[in-house]
Short mmCIF file of C-alpha atoms and ligand atoms in Angstrom, two decimals:
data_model
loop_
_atom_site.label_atom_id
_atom_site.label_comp_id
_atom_site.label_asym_id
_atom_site.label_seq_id
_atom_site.Cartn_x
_atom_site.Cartn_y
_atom_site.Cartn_z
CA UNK A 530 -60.79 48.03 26.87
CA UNK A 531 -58.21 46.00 25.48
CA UNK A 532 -56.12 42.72 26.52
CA UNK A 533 -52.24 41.84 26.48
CA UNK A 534 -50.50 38.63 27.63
CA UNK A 535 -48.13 39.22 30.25
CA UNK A 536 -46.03 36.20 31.11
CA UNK A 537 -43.50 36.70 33.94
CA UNK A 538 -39.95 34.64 33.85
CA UNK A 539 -38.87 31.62 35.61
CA UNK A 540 -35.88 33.34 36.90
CA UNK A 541 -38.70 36.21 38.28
CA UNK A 542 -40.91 33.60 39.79
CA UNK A 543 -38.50 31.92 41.55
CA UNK A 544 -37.51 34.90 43.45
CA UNK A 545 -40.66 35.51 46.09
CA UNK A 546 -40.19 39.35 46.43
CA UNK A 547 -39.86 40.50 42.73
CA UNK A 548 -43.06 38.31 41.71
CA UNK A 549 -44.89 39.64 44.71
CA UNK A 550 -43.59 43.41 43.88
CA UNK A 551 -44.68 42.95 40.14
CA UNK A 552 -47.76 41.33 40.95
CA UNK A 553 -48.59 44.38 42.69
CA UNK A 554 -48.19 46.66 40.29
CA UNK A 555 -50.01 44.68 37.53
CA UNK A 556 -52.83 45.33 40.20
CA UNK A 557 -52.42 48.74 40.26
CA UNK A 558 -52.56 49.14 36.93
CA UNK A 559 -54.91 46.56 34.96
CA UNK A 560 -57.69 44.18 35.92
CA UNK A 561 -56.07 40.84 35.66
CA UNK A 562 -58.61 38.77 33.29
CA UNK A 563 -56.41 35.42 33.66
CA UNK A 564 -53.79 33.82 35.25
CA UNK A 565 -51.97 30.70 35.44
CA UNK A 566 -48.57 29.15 36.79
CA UNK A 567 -47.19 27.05 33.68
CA UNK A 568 -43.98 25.05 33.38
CA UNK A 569 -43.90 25.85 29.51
CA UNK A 570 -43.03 22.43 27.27
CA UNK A 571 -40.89 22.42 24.41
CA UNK A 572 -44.08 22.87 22.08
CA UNK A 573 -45.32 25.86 23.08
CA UNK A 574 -42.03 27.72 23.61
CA UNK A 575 -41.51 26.58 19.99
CA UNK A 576 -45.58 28.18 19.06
CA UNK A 577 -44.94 31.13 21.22
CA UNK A 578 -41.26 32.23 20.25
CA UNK A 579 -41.70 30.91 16.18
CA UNK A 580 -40.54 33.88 14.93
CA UNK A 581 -37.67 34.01 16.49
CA UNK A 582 -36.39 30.79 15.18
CA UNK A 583 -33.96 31.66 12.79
CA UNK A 584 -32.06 34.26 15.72
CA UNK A 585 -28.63 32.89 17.56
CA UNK A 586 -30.18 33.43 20.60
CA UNK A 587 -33.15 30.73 19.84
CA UNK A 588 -31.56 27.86 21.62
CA UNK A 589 -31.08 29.75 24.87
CA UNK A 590 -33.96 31.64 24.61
CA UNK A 591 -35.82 27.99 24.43
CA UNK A 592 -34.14 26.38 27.15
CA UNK A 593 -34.35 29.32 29.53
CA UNK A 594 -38.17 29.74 28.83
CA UNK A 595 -38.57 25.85 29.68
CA UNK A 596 -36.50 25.89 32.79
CA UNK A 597 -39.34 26.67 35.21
CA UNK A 598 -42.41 27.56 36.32
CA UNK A 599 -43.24 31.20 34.31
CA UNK A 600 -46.60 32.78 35.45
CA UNK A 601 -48.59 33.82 32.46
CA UNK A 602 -51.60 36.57 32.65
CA UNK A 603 -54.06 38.16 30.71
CA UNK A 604 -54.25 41.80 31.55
CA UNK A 605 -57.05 43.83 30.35
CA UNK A 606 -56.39 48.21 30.30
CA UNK A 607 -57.32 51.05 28.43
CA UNK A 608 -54.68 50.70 25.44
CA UNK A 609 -53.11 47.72 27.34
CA UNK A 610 -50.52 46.46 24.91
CA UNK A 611 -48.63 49.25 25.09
CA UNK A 612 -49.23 49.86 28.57
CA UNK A 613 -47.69 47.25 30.03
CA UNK A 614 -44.91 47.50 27.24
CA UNK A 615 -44.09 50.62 29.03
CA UNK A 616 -43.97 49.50 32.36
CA UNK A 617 -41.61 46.68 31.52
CA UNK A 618 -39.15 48.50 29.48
CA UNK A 619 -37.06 47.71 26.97
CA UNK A 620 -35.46 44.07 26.05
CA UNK A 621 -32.17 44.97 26.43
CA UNK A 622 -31.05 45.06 30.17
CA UNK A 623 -28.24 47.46 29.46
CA UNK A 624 -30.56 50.28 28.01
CA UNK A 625 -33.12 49.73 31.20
CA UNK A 626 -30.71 49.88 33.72
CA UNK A 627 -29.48 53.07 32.99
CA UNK A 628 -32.36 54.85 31.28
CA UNK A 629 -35.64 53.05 33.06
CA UNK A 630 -34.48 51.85 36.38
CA UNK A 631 -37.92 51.77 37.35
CA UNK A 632 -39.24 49.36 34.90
CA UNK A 633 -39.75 45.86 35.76
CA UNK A 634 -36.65 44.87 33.40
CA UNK A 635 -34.81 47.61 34.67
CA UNK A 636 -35.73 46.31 38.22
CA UNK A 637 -35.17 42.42 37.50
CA UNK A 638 -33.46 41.70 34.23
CA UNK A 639 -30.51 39.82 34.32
CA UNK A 640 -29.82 39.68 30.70
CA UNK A 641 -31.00 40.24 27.16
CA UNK A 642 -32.21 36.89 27.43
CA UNK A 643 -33.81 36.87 31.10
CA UNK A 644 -35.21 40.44 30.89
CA UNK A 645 -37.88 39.18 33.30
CA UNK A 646 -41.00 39.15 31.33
CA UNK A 647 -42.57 39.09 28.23
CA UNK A 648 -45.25 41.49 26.82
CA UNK A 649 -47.09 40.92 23.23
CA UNK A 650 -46.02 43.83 21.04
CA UNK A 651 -49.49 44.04 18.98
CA UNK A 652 -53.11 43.79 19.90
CA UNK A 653 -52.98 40.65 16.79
CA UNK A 654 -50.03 38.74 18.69
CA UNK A 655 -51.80 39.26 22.00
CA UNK A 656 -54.42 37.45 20.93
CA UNK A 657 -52.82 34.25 19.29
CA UNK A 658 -50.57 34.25 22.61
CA UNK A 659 -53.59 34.17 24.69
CA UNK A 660 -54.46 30.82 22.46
CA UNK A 661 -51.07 29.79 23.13
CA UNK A 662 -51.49 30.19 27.51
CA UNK A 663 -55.30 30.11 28.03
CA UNK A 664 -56.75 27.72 24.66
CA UNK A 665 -60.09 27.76 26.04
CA UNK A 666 -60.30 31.64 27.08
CA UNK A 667 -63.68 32.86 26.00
CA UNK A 668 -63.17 36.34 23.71
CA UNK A 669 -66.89 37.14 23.08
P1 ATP B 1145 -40.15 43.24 20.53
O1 ATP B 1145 -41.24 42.21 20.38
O2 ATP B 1145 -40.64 44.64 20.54
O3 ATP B 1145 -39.01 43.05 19.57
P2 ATP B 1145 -39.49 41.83 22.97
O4 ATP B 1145 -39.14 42.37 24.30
O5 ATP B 1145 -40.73 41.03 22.83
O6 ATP B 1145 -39.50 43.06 22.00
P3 ATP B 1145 -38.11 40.17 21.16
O7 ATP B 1145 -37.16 40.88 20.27
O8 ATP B 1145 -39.46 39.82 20.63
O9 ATP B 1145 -38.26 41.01 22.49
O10 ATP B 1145 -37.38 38.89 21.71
C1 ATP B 1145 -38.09 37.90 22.43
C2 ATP B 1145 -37.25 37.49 23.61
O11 ATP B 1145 -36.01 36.94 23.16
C3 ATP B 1145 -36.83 38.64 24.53
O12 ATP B 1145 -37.82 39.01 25.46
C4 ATP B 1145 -35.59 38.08 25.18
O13 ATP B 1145 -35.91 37.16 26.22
C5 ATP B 1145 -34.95 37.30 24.05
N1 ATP B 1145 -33.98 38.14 23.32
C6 ATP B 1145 -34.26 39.16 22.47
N2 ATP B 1145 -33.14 39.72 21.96
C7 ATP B 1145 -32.11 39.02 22.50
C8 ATP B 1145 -30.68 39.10 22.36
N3 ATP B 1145 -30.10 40.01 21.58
N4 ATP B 1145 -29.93 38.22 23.06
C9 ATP B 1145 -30.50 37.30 23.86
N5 ATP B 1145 -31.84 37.16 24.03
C10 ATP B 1145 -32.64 38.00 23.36
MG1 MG B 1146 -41.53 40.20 21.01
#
């Protein structure tokens, strides 16, 4: 079994039906190991997003992320990484909406920016994310 960190955008978990509707299909679909409602600070959008820094979307990306409450899980699957990669679809809204409708960005992206959720893209990053959300989740 492997683990991913799923976090879920403020603009997402501000909106009561599309949290509820993703929530139940993370259900569906993995065993959800953590989870946690986080107002992420300056500091950790600045761990989580570091190599992104040099982009000219940074700055917006930074103060979108920090704009409200995100909900972050851990979400544990066979192959989960890329498992819940595919059921958000790709970053850019534009390609979802016509090609993956049914992916959670396809569903609730509003932008390249607020594409509704974030998935780690390697087993490596999922883990030093997990640090990042949950610093005292045990790993055995
Ligand atoms: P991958 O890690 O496979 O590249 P991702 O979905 O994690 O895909 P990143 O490229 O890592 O996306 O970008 C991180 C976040 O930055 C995205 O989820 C999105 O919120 C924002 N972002 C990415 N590209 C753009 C862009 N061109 N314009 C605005 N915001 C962007
Ligand atoms: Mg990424």
């Amino acid at each position: 079994l492997q683990i991913t960190l799923a976090v879920i955008k403020p603009h997402v978990v501000k909106n009561l039906f599309a949290l509820e509707s993703i929530q139940k299909r993370i259900e569906c679909e993995f065993e959800v190991v953590g989870i946690r409602e986080v107002v992420i600070s300056r500091e950790m959008a600045e761990r989580f997003y570091a190599e992104h820094r040099s982009k000219f979307f940074y700055n917006r990306l930074l103060s979108f992320i920090t704009s409200g409450p995100s909900v972050a899980l851990i979400l544990a699957a066979e192959n989960a990484v890329s498992k819940w990669r595919q059921i958000m679809g790709p970053t850019k809204v534009y390609k979802t909406i016509y090609s993956e409708p049914d992916t959670i960005r396809g569903q609730f992206g509003l932008s390249d920016t607020r594409n509704a959720c974030h998935g780690s893209d390697a087993m490596e990053s999922a883990l030093n994310e997990i640090n990042v959300f949950f610093p005292d989740f045990d790993f055995e």
